[in-house]
């Protein structure tokens, strides 16, 4: 018999608490998305405002304070707009207070049913989770929509993205912002996003998941 895990990090966690590693079989989440947004990332720096989003429920796991600290630094270099979307976001008094103090526009939204509209509006999905992620569906969805994703090294995010330049540290907002700015300025940004899109469609699609089962 086998134990199915959706992530390598999940296997590692269970191995540490005594499970037999040989019993595990990793099948990452697979998603089917028909549509792709053809964003022109070659012109990203020419945009009047870069839209940077954090998507997920209101939880310490998502590390929203870190997300906002990074945006505070980025806003000193160029115009940005921050977007936080997820369950109970508008119930957060802390986020509402922070919104009043930011030097850039900050949009707070509860969960939305039309995630396609969100992906069409944003330029970057910034994942700042500090723990608890296995195989983040939102990361794979963004890749398959052709959205640039930058993430902390949480769960299997590093394996899924497969690009060290898109991985930021867990607790250093200055270093994270500097790394993001370098990504902005890369001549091969279009290629980076295209490679992530192809990887998402190839390795994390619904058909592959079903076949592995």
XYZ file of N, CA, C and O in Angstrom:
852
model
N 0.843 -1.195 0.000
C 0.000 0.000 0.000
C 0.879 1.247 0.000
O 2.011 1.223 0.478
N 0.332 2.336 -0.538
C 1.060 3.595 -0.638
C 0.280 4.716 0.051
O -0.946 4.665 0.177
N 1.023 5.735 0.469
C 0.431 6.941 1.008
C 0.673 8.053 -0.011
O 1.821 8.328 -0.362
N -0.394 8.642 -0.509
C -0.262 9.693 -1.509
C -0.064 11.045 -0.826
O -0.816 11.411 0.075
N 0.940 11.778 -1.284
C 1.178 13.141 -0.804
C 1.187 14.079 -2.002
O 1.647 13.710 -3.081
N 0.693 15.305 -1.814
C 0.692 16.271 -2.922
C 1.977 17.077 -2.983
O 2.111 17.972 -3.819
N 2.958 16.761 -2.098
C 4.200 17.547 -2.115
C 5.355 16.755 -1.507
O 5.159 15.897 -0.645
N 6.552 17.074 -1.961
C 7.754 16.477 -1.382
C 7.962 16.963 0.050
O 8.448 16.212 0.906
N 7.596 18.203 0.303
C 7.771 18.722 1.664
C 6.850 17.996 2.632
O 7.198 17.764 3.788
N 5.671 17.600 2.161
C 4.762 16.830 3.006
C 5.345 15.486 3.383
O 5.212 15.030 4.521
N 6.021 14.854 2.433
C 6.701 13.580 2.704
C 7.783 13.790 3.762
O 7.912 12.995 4.706
N 8.560 14.863 3.609
C 9.652 15.136 4.551
C 9.122 15.351 5.970
O 9.703 14.853 6.945
N 8.016 16.067 6.090
C 7.423 16.323 7.411
C 6.993 15.013 8.065
O 7.263 14.763 9.246
N 6.333 14.161 7.290
C 5.856 12.890 7.852
C 7.006 11.932 8.157
O 6.933 11.154 9.114
N 8.050 12.000 7.361
C 9.222 11.161 7.643
C 9.837 11.546 8.991
O 10.250 10.679 9.773
N 9.875 12.854 9.280
C 10.473 13.322 10.532
C 9.698 12.854 11.751
O 10.257 12.738 12.845
N 8.396 12.598 11.580
C 7.607 12.176 12.746
C 7.393 10.652 12.764
O 6.555 10.147 13.504
N 8.170 9.944 11.925
C 8.201 8.498 12.058
C 7.588 7.674 10.947
O 7.649 6.443 10.976
N 7.009 8.327 9.939
C 6.437 7.565 8.825
C 7.545 6.992 7.945
O 8.636 7.563 7.834
N 7.277 5.882 7.319
C 8.240 5.249 6.416
C 8.207 5.957 5.061
O 7.165 5.985 4.389
N 9.343 6.504 4.663
C 9.414 7.272 3.424
C 9.060 6.415 2.208
O 8.471 6.901 1.231
N 9.400 5.123 2.260
C 9.166 4.251 1.107
C 7.681 4.055 0.796
O 7.319 3.643 -0.303
N 6.836 4.339 1.781
C 5.401 4.163 1.561
C 4.769 5.331 0.797
O 3.638 5.232 0.312
N 5.523 6.449 0.705
C 4.933 7.648 0.112
C 5.117 7.689 -1.405
O 6.117 7.212 -1.948
N 4.132 8.281 -2.053
C 4.183 8.507 -3.496
C 3.648 9.912 -3.741
O 2.547 10.247 -3.313
N 4.467 10.746 -4.373
C 4.094 12.146 -4.563
C 3.350 12.344 -5.876
O 3.839 11.975 -6.941
N 2.162 12.909 -5.771
C 1.400 13.329 -6.945
C 0.991 14.785 -6.706
O 0.128 15.064 -5.884
N 1.656 15.686 -7.407
C 1.334 17.096 -7.236
C -0.068 17.407 -7.771
O -0.586 16.700 -8.630
N -0.650 18.464 -7.253
C -1.955 18.890 -7.719
C -1.909 19.208 -9.210
O -0.928 19.768 -9.701
N -2.972 18.850 -9.893
C -3.073 19.161 -11.321
C -4.281 20.038 -11.582
O -5.349 19.838 -11.003
N -4.110 21.018 -12.423
C -5.166 21.988 -12.698
C -5.353 22.126 -14.206
O -4.377 22.127 -14.962
N -6.602 22.219 -14.616
C -6.884 22.462 -16.032
C -7.400 23.880 -16.199
O -8.421 24.263 -15.631
N -6.680 24.674 -16.940
C -7.093 26.035 -17.262
C -6.959 26.218 -18.766
O -5.876 26.046 -19.329
N -8.060 26.551 -19.376
C -8.068 26.673 -20.838
C -7.464 27.981 -21.310
O -6.754 28.036 -22.306
N -7.712 29.035 -20.548
C -7.341 30.367 -20.995
C -5.964 30.775 -20.491
O -5.537 30.395 -19.405
N -5.243 31.541 -21.313
C -3.979 32.129 -20.899
C -4.015 33.614 -21.227
O -4.502 34.008 -22.288
N -3.528 34.438 -20.292
C -3.462 35.868 -20.552
C -2.113 36.206 -21.163
O -1.072 35.878 -20.603
N -2.135 36.814 -22.310
C -0.898 37.163 -23.007
C -0.418 38.532 -22.539
O -0.584 39.541 -23.223
N 0.152 38.542 -21.370
C 0.676 39.790 -20.816
C 2.030 40.104 -21.453
O 2.823 39.201 -21.717
N 2.286 41.365 -21.664
C 3.543 41.780 -22.275
C 4.535 42.151 -21.172
O 4.645 43.311 -20.788
N 5.241 41.160 -20.676
C 6.175 41.425 -19.586
C 7.434 42.151 -20.062
O 8.183 42.685 -19.255
N 7.644 42.181 -21.358
C 8.754 42.966 -21.888
C 8.551 44.452 -21.672
O 9.507 45.235 -21.675
N 7.281 44.842 -21.462
C 6.945 46.248 -21.237
C 6.575 46.535 -19.784
O 5.975 47.575 -19.493
N 6.900 45.619 -18.877
C 6.475 45.771 -17.487
C 6.939 47.090 -16.881
O 6.169 47.791 -16.223
N 8.188 47.455 -17.114
C 8.728 48.661 -16.503
C 8.161 49.934 -17.118
O 8.320 51.024 -16.560
N 7.517 49.803 -18.267
C 6.905 50.972 -18.900
C 5.481 51.224 -18.416
O 4.873 52.227 -18.784
N 4.958 50.301 -17.608
C 3.611 50.494 -17.079
C 3.590 51.653 -16.078
O 4.559 51.875 -15.349
N 2.481 52.360 -16.063
C 2.350 53.457 -15.092
C 2.355 52.936 -13.657
O 2.949 53.540 -12.761
N 1.680 51.793 -13.457
C 1.588 51.187 -12.131
C 1.708 49.671 -12.280
O 1.084 49.086 -13.167
N 2.513 49.039 -11.423
C 2.626 47.584 -11.410
C 1.718 47.044 -10.308
O 1.824 47.448 -9.142
N 0.833 46.142 -10.672
C -0.135 45.572 -9.718
C 0.420 44.286 -9.117
O 0.677 43.322 -9.840
N 0.567 44.277 -7.797
C 1.164 43.138 -7.095
C 0.144 42.591 -6.105
O -0.358 43.325 -5.245
N -0.154 41.300 -6.213
C -1.237 40.721 -5.414
C -0.759 39.625 -4.470
O 0.202 38.902 -4.743
N -1.487 39.512 -3.366
C -1.377 38.390 -2.441
C -2.772 37.783 -2.352
O -3.744 38.487 -2.054
N -2.883 36.489 -2.641
C -4.193 35.842 -2.692
C -4.236 34.685 -1.700
O -3.379 33.803 -1.716
N -5.233 34.693 -0.838
C -5.389 33.635 0.159
C -6.103 34.181 1.390
O -6.185 35.400 1.589
N -6.599 33.287 2.208
C -7.396 33.692 3.374
C -6.579 34.552 4.343
O -5.345 34.573 4.302
N -7.279 35.237 5.205
C -6.630 36.051 6.228
C -6.093 35.126 7.319
O -6.849 34.609 8.135
N -4.794 34.899 7.321
C -4.180 33.938 8.236
C -2.711 34.297 8.451
O -2.039 34.751 7.520
N -2.175 34.074 9.672
C -0.742 34.302 9.905
C 0.139 33.507 8.947
O 1.261 33.930 8.645
N -0.370 32.370 8.485
C 0.382 31.545 7.540
C 0.784 32.336 6.300
O 1.884 32.141 5.756
N -0.090 33.233 5.845
C 0.152 33.982 4.608
C 1.138 35.122 4.795
O 1.603 35.711 3.823
N 1.429 35.466 6.047
C 2.502 36.419 6.353
C 2.303 37.764 5.645
O 3.209 38.267 4.966
N 1.089 38.343 5.800
C 0.754 39.581 5.078
C 1.614 40.770 5.510
O 1.865 41.683 4.705
N 2.070 40.793 6.745
C 2.942 41.889 7.172
C 4.223 41.916 6.354
O 4.741 42.983 6.004
N 4.731 40.744 6.041
C 5.941 40.644 5.214
C 5.649 41.128 3.797
O 6.438 41.872 3.203
N 4.509 40.706 3.255
C 4.084 41.162 1.929
C 4.070 42.686 1.875
O 4.594 43.307 0.934
N 3.504 43.308 2.898
C 3.370 44.767 2.919
C 4.713 45.459 3.134
O 4.952 46.538 2.573
N 5.587 44.858 3.911
C 6.926 45.430 4.094
C 7.699 45.445 2.777
O 8.415 46.405 2.465
N 7.555 44.374 2.018
C 8.220 44.317 0.703
C 7.661 45.394 -0.212
O 8.408 46.107 -0.903
N 6.340 45.560 -0.218
C 5.725 46.580 -1.061
C 6.132 47.993 -0.632
O 6.294 48.880 -1.481
N 6.292 48.204 0.668
C 6.749 49.511 1.156
C 8.078 49.886 0.513
O 8.302 51.051 0.145
N 8.965 48.917 0.373
C 10.282 49.173 -0.227
C 10.150 49.359 -1.737
O 10.717 50.293 -2.315
N 9.391 48.484 -2.384
C 9.229 48.579 -3.838
C 8.617 49.913 -4.249
O 8.976 50.475 -5.299
N 7.707 50.428 -3.429
C 7.016 51.675 -3.753
C 7.957 52.879 -3.788
O 7.629 53.912 -4.375
N 9.118 52.750 -3.185
C 10.103 53.835 -3.206
C 10.844 53.890 -4.543
O 11.487 54.889 -4.863
N 10.757 52.805 -5.308
C 11.489 52.727 -6.576
C 10.598 52.991 -7.786
O 11.076 53.496 -8.802
N 9.309 52.625 -7.666
C 8.401 52.857 -8.799
C 6.949 52.748 -8.322
O 6.682 52.148 -7.280
N 6.012 53.323 -9.083
C 4.599 53.266 -8.667
C 4.070 51.832 -8.692
O 4.242 51.108 -9.671
N 3.434 51.427 -7.610
C 2.835 50.094 -7.521
C 1.443 50.204 -6.902
O 1.091 51.232 -6.315
N 0.692 49.139 -7.058
C -0.584 49.001 -6.335
C -0.597 47.635 -5.679
O -0.302 46.629 -6.330
N -0.922 47.580 -4.404
C -1.013 46.321 -3.685
C -2.450 45.825 -3.658
O -3.388 46.619 -3.524
N -2.617 44.520 -3.797
C -3.947 43.914 -3.792
C -3.900 42.680 -2.897
O -3.061 41.799 -3.106
N -4.767 42.634 -1.905
C -4.862 41.466 -1.025
C -6.280 40.917 -1.128
O -7.248 41.639 -0.862
N -6.392 39.654 -1.504
C -7.697 39.042 -1.745
C -7.786 37.728 -0.983
O -6.849 36.913 -1.038
N -8.897 37.492 -0.312
C -9.085 36.212 0.362
C -10.176 36.277 1.410
O -10.688 37.357 1.747
N -10.504 35.128 1.928
C -11.561 35.036 2.938
C -11.211 35.857 4.177
O -10.101 35.796 4.692
N -12.161 36.661 4.630
C -12.062 37.469 5.855
C -11.042 38.611 5.765
O -10.698 39.192 6.798
N -10.592 38.942 4.573
C -9.642 40.054 4.440
C -10.270 41.363 4.923
O -9.650 42.142 5.656
N -11.507 41.622 4.518
C -12.147 42.877 4.910
C -12.573 42.899 6.377
O -13.056 43.919 6.870
N -12.399 41.770 7.064
C -12.692 41.720 8.498
C -11.461 42.045 9.335
O -11.543 42.131 10.567
N -10.325 42.220 8.680
C -9.072 42.452 9.393
C -8.899 43.927 9.722
O -8.659 44.757 8.839
N -9.015 44.261 11.002
C -8.802 45.647 11.432
C -7.357 46.074 11.202
O -7.083 47.232 10.867
N -6.440 45.119 11.370
C -5.021 45.427 11.171
C -4.759 45.870 9.733
O -4.085 46.877 9.495
N -5.301 45.121 8.774
C -5.085 45.475 7.372
C -5.751 46.802 7.031
O -5.211 47.599 6.252
N -6.914 47.066 7.608
C -7.599 48.326 7.343
C -6.804 49.512 7.879
O -6.746 50.576 7.247
N -6.169 49.334 9.034
C -5.339 50.397 9.596
C -4.093 50.623 8.751
O -3.691 51.763 8.496
N -3.490 49.524 8.300
C -2.294 49.639 7.453
C -2.637 50.340 6.149
O -1.862 51.161 5.637
N -3.808 50.024 5.599
C -4.234 50.635 4.333
C -4.227 52.158 4.406
O -3.906 52.847 3.438
N -4.580 52.705 5.562
C -4.634 54.158 5.729
C -3.246 54.801 5.726
O -3.119 56.003 5.505
N -2.209 53.976 5.959
C -0.857 54.529 6.121
C 0.057 54.279 4.925
O 1.130 54.881 4.845
N -0.329 53.395 4.004
C 0.571 53.060 2.905
C 0.739 54.239 1.953
O -0.182 55.046 1.761
N 1.905 54.321 1.337
C 2.190 55.406 0.380
C 1.759 55.014 -1.027
O 1.952 55.769 -1.969
N 1.176 53.842 -1.169
C 0.700 53.338 -2.454
C -0.752 52.859 -2.262
O -1.168 52.567 -1.139
N -1.527 52.779 -3.334
C -2.897 52.259 -3.198
C -2.877 50.803 -2.736
O -2.088 50.002 -3.232
N -3.734 50.475 -1.790
C -3.847 49.100 -1.294
C -5.314 48.694 -1.346
O -6.167 49.293 -0.692
N -5.615 47.672 -2.146
C -6.968 47.181 -2.322
C -7.161 45.932 -1.459
O -6.352 44.997 -1.523
N -8.206 45.916 -0.663
C -8.550 44.762 0.174
C -9.868 44.174 -0.317
O -10.864 44.896 -0.417
N -9.866 42.878 -0.611
C -11.078 42.226 -1.103
C -11.265 40.878 -0.424
O -10.291 40.155 -0.200
N -12.515 40.547 -0.125
C -12.819 39.198 0.321
C -12.768 38.245 -0.870
O -12.540 38.668 -2.009
N -12.972 36.968 -0.622
C -12.892 35.957 -1.682
C -13.747 36.352 -2.885
O -14.844 36.896 -2.735
N -13.226 36.069 -4.063
C -13.954 36.370 -5.299
C -14.210 35.067 -6.052
O -13.442 34.107 -5.943
N -15.275 35.045 -6.822
C -15.602 33.845 -7.595
C -14.915 33.850 -8.951
O -14.656 32.792 -9.532
N -14.591 35.034 -9.451
C -13.990 35.150 -10.785
C -12.487 35.383 -10.671
O -12.010 36.513 -10.784
N -11.741 34.301 -10.446
C -10.289 34.430 -10.294
C -9.640 34.822 -11.612
O -8.576 35.438 -11.639
N -10.295 34.490 -12.728
C -9.762 34.881 -14.037
C -9.625 36.392 -14.143
O -8.631 36.901 -14.668
N -10.634 37.105 -13.647
C -10.591 38.575 -13.703
C -9.424 39.101 -12.884
O -8.739 40.056 -13.297
N -9.162 38.487 -11.747
C -8.047 38.922 -10.905
C -6.723 38.712 -11.638
O -5.880 39.612 -11.692
N -6.546 37.539 -12.208
C -5.290 37.256 -12.915
C -5.108 38.166 -14.130
O -3.979 38.490 -14.504
N -6.203 38.559 -14.746
C -6.090 39.455 -15.900
C -5.661 40.856 -15.470
O -5.051 41.596 -16.246
N -5.954 41.229 -14.213
C -5.666 42.582 -13.730
C -4.296 42.732 -13.073
O -3.784 43.854 -12.976
N -3.725 41.625 -12.584
C -2.471 41.752 -11.831
C -1.255 41.462 -12.718
O -1.357 40.794 -13.745
N -0.123 41.983 -12.287
C 1.137 41.737 -12.989
C 1.971 40.684 -12.274
O 2.678 39.904 -12.912
N 1.880 40.677 -10.958
C 2.705 39.771 -10.155
C 1.874 39.170 -9.032
O 1.148 39.885 -8.328
N 1.990 37.862 -8.869
C 1.479 37.201 -7.666
C 2.663 37.006 -6.737
O 3.635 36.330 -7.094
N 2.600 37.616 -5.573
C 3.684 37.532 -4.594
C 3.224 36.687 -3.417
O 2.333 37.081 -2.665
N 3.832 35.510 -3.277
C 3.474 34.580 -2.201
C 4.496 34.725 -1.076
O 5.692 34.519 -1.290
N 4.017 35.085 0.115
C 4.925 35.317 1.246
C 4.655 34.364 2.406
O 5.051 34.637 3.538
N 4.001 33.263 2.134
C 3.683 32.296 3.195
C 4.948 31.863 3.923
O 6.017 31.715 3.323
N 4.780 31.622 5.210
C 5.940 31.288 6.039
C 5.921 29.825 6.478
O 6.938 29.287 6.899
N 4.773 29.153 6.359
C 4.681 27.737 6.722
C 3.397 27.170 6.135
O 2.538 27.905 5.645
N 3.256 25.859 6.195
C 1.986 25.202 5.959
C 1.578 24.952 4.524
O 0.573 24.301 4.280
N 2.322 25.472 3.560
C 1.961 25.233 2.167
C 2.577 23.911 1.704
O 3.723 23.615 1.998
N 1.818 23.129 0.961
C 2.354 21.906 0.365
C 2.594 22.132 -1.104
O 3.702 22.429 -1.543
N 1.523 22.017 -1.864
C 1.557 22.303 -3.296
C 0.529 23.404 -3.539
O -0.646 23.112 -3.763
N 0.947 24.660 -3.494
C -0.017 25.775 -3.542
C -0.765 25.844 -4.875
O -0.170 26.107 -5.918
N -2.066 25.633 -4.818
C -2.871 25.694 -6.048
C -2.803 27.060 -6.708
O -2.765 27.164 -7.940
N -2.794 28.123 -5.895
C -2.810 29.467 -6.465
C -1.557 29.734 -7.284
O -1.594 30.455 -8.290
N -0.452 29.143 -6.881
C 0.803 29.295 -7.617
C 0.683 28.642 -9.000
O 1.028 29.242 -10.015
N 0.181 27.421 -9.018
C 0.031 26.699 -10.288
C -0.982 27.391 -11.190
O -0.773 27.520 -12.407
N -2.082 27.862 -10.599
C -3.084 28.578 -11.390
C -2.478 29.803 -12.053
O -2.702 30.057 -13.247
N -1.723 30.587 -11.278
C -1.111 31.796 -11.832
C -0.138 31.459 -12.956
O -0.114 32.134 -13.993
N 0.663 30.424 -12.770
C 1.597 29.997 -13.819
C 0.848 29.660 -15.101
O 1.249 30.050 -16.200
N -0.263 28.923 -14.954
C -1.005 28.499 -16.137
C -1.780 29.638 -16.787
O -2.159 29.535 -17.959
N -2.008 30.704 -16.055
C -2.623 31.888 -16.649
C -1.576 32.813 -17.280
O -1.924 33.810 -17.904
N -0.294 32.493 -17.088
C 0.756 33.328 -17.654
C 1.103 34.528 -16.807
O 1.554 35.562 -17.316
N 0.906 34.404 -15.478
C 1.213 35.487 -14.542
C 2.569 35.233 -13.890
O 2.893 34.098 -13.531
N 3.358 36.278 -13.735
C 4.641 36.166 -13.048
C 4.408 35.886 -11.572
O 3.664 36.606 -10.900
N 5.046 34.833 -11.054
C 4.915 34.462 -9.640
C 6.278 34.550 -8.963
O 7.277 34.056 -9.482
N 6.295 35.182 -7.804
C 7.489 35.245 -6.961
C 7.067 34.744 -5.586
O 6.005 35.115 -5.070
N 7.887 33.871 -4.981
C 7.441 33.203 -3.763
C 8.575 32.975 -2.775
O 9.747 32.892 -3.154
N 8.198 32.865 -1.517
C 9.130 32.364 -0.519
C 9.344 30.870 -0.758
O 8.568 30.214 -1.453
N 10.398 30.343 -0.170
C 10.709 28.914 -0.311
C 9.875 28.144 0.714
O 10.375 27.691 1.742
N 8.594 28.010 0.414
C 7.670 27.346 1.320
C 6.987 26.208 0.582
O 6.691 26.315 -0.609
N 6.782 25.085 1.287
C 6.209 23.924 0.617
C 7.067 23.521 -0.571
O 8.297 23.558 -0.507
N 6.416 23.166 -1.674
C 7.145 22.788 -2.887
C 7.242 23.934 -3.886
O 7.492 23.715 -5.081
N 7.096 25.160 -3.424
C 7.100 26.310 -4.325
C 8.387 26.401 -5.142
O 8.356 26.698 -6.342
N 9.508 26.148 -4.489
C 10.796 26.236 -5.194
C 10.882 25.198 -6.310
O 11.353 25.490 -7.415
N 10.409 23.988 -6.022
C 10.402 22.935 -7.042
C 9.434 23.291 -8.174
O 9.745 23.105 -9.357
N 8.272 23.805 -7.834
C 7.262 24.113 -8.841
C 7.744 25.214 -9.774
O 7.636 25.100 -11.003
N 8.306 26.274 -9.223
C 8.780 27.391 -10.048
C 10.063 27.051 -10.800
O 10.281 27.509 -11.918
N 10.941 26.290 -10.136
C 12.180 25.828 -10.774
C 13.029 26.984 -11.296
O 13.650 26.896 -12.359
N 13.059 28.072 -10.535
C 13.883 29.218 -10.929
C 14.260 29.981 -9.667
O 13.406 30.625 -9.043
N 15.521 29.909 -9.304
C 16.009 30.509 -8.072
C 15.751 32.015 -8.025
O 15.566 32.601 -6.951
N 15.709 32.654 -9.186
C 15.500 34.101 -9.227
C 14.105 34.500 -8.762
O 13.866 35.649 -8.398
N 13.183 33.537 -8.752
C 11.802 33.817 -8.354
C 11.520 33.451 -6.897
O 10.387 33.550 -6.445
N 12.566 33.046 -6.180
C 12.428 32.655 -4.774
C 13.038 33.735 -3.881
O 14.196 34.112 -4.046
N 12.245 34.226 -2.930
C 12.714 35.269 -2.018
C 12.887 34.695 -0.614
O 12.285 33.678 -0.276
N 13.713 35.346 0.210
C 13.910 34.852 1.583
C 12.646 34.984 2.421
O 11.742 35.761 2.102
N 12.613 34.245 3.524
C 11.422 34.210 4.371
C 11.284 35.428 5.276
O 10.184 35.762 5.692
N 12.384 36.083 5.610
C 12.284 37.112 6.647
C 13.218 38.295 6.426
O 13.707 38.890 7.384
N 13.480 38.629 5.182
C 14.358 39.759 4.879
C 13.708 40.581 3.770
O 13.910 40.317 2.590
N 12.916 41.573 4.161
C 12.141 42.336 3.177
C 13.020 43.135 2.226
O 12.683 43.295 1.048
N 14.149 43.637 2.714
C 15.048 44.403 1.851
C 15.648 43.506 0.773
O 15.650 43.850 -0.417
N 16.144 42.347 1.185
C 16.714 41.411 0.216
C 15.647 40.924 -0.769
O 15.899 40.786 -1.969
N 14.444 40.687 -0.253
C 13.350 40.243 -1.118
C 13.014 41.308 -2.150
O 12.855 41.007 -3.346
N 12.907 42.566 -1.714
C 12.583 43.658 -2.639
C 13.679 43.831 -3.683
O 13.391 44.047 -4.873
N 14.929 43.737 -3.265
C 16.042 43.867 -4.207
C 16.002 42.756 -5.255
O 16.270 42.990 -6.438
N 15.647 41.568 -4.822
C 15.573 40.441 -5.749
C 14.429 40.645 -6.746
O 14.560 40.335 -7.934
N 13.302 41.160 -6.263
C 12.161 41.420 -7.139
C 12.504 42.503 -8.164
O 12.159 42.393 -9.346
N 13.199 43.535 -7.731
C 13.602 44.613 -8.647
C 14.525 44.069 -9.732
O 14.426 44.450 -10.914
N 15.410 43.160 -9.358
C 16.295 42.539 -10.358
C 15.482 41.762 -11.391
O 15.802 41.772 -12.581
N 14.430 41.072 -10.921
C 13.565 40.346 -11.850
C 12.871 41.326 -12.792
O 12.783 41.090 -14.005
N 12.393 42.452 -12.250
C 11.765 43.491 -13.080
C 12.685 43.889 -14.232
O 12.227 44.121 -15.359
N 13.960 44.018 -13.918
C 14.918 44.584 -14.870
C 15.572 43.565 -15.799
O 16.426 43.925 -16.604
N 15.179 42.313 -15.687
C 15.776 41.279 -16.521
C 15.310 41.390 -17.973
O 14.125 41.568 -18.237
N 16.254 41.274 -18.886
C 15.902 41.299 -20.302
C 15.124 40.060 -20.722
O 14.431 40.074 -21.736
N 15.265 38.983 -19.949
C 14.605 37.725 -20.311
C 13.350 37.473 -19.490
O 12.930 36.336 -19.316
N 12.710 38.551 -19.007
C 11.520 38.379 -18.166
C 10.405 37.652 -18.915
O 9.728 36.796 -18.350
N 10.231 37.985 -20.178
C 9.224 37.289 -20.988
C 9.508 35.797 -21.016
O 8.609 34.961 -20.915
N 10.777 35.444 -21.165
C 11.182 34.045 -21.224
C 10.959 33.345 -19.885
O 10.526 32.182 -19.841
N 11.225 34.043 -18.787
C 11.012 33.485 -17.452
C 9.544 33.111 -17.271
O 9.212 32.004 -16.829
N 8.650 34.036 -17.625
C 7.214 33.790 -17.471
C 6.760 32.682 -18.412
O 5.963 31.808 -18.033
N 7.285 32.691 -19.633
C 6.921 31.663 -20.610
C 7.349 30.276 -20.139
O 6.595 29.299 -20.269
N 8.540 30.171 -19.574
C 9.028 28.884 -19.076
C 8.174 28.381 -17.914
O 7.901 27.178 -17.809
N 7.754 29.306 -17.043
C 6.887 28.922 -15.931
C 5.534 28.444 -16.452
O 4.973 27.461 -15.946
N 5.030 29.128 -17.465
C 3.752 28.732 -18.065
C 3.850 27.319 -18.630
O 2.984 26.464 -18.378
N 4.914 27.056 -19.377
C 5.095 25.727 -19.985
C 5.275 24.651 -18.922
O 4.742 23.550 -19.044
N 6.004 24.990 -17.857
C 6.218 24.026 -16.778
C 4.890 23.723 -16.075
O 4.589 22.563 -15.754
N 4.093 24.755 -15.856
C 2.798 24.565 -15.219
C 1.880 23.682 -16.043
O 1.195 22.804 -15.519
N 1.881 23.913 -17.348
C 1.027 23.144 -18.244
C 1.517 21.706 -18.419
O 0.724 20.780 -18.636
N 2.824 21.508 -18.319
C 3.407 20.192 -18.566
C 3.372 19.289 -17.341
O 2.978 18.121 -17.420
N 3.773 19.832 -16.184
C 3.940 18.999 -14.991
C 2.771 19.062 -14.009
O 2.604 18.150 -13.200
N 1.991 20.118 -14.063
C 0.957 20.310 -13.052
C -0.423 20.466 -13.690
O -1.231 21.289 -13.269
N -0.656 19.659 -14.703
C -1.956 19.682 -15.376
C -2.817 18.536 -14.848
O -2.329 17.564 -14.271
N -4.101 18.657 -15.058
C -5.059 17.680 -14.551
C -4.822 16.278 -15.126
O -4.892 15.280 -14.414
N -4.508 16.195 -16.420
C -4.290 14.906 -17.068
C -3.132 14.130 -16.447
O -3.222 12.926 -16.209
N -2.038 14.844 -16.191
C -0.863 14.195 -15.587
C -1.197 13.699 -14.191
O -0.835 12.578 -13.795
N -1.909 14.507 -13.415
C -2.300 14.098 -12.058
C -3.134 12.823 -12.098
O -2.880 11.869 -11.346
N -4.122 12.773 -12.990
C -5.001 11.619 -13.083
C -4.222 10.369 -13.516
O -4.409 9.276 -12.953
N -3.326 10.532 -14.482
C -2.530 9.385 -14.963
C -1.636 8.837 -13.865
O -1.434 7.610 -13.758
N -1.087 9.711 -13.041
C -0.212 9.246 -11.965
C -0.990 8.480 -10.904
O -0.468 7.572 -10.286
N -2.237 8.884 -10.692
C -3.079 8.113 -9.775
C -3.354 6.720 -10.353
O -3.378 5.732 -9.648
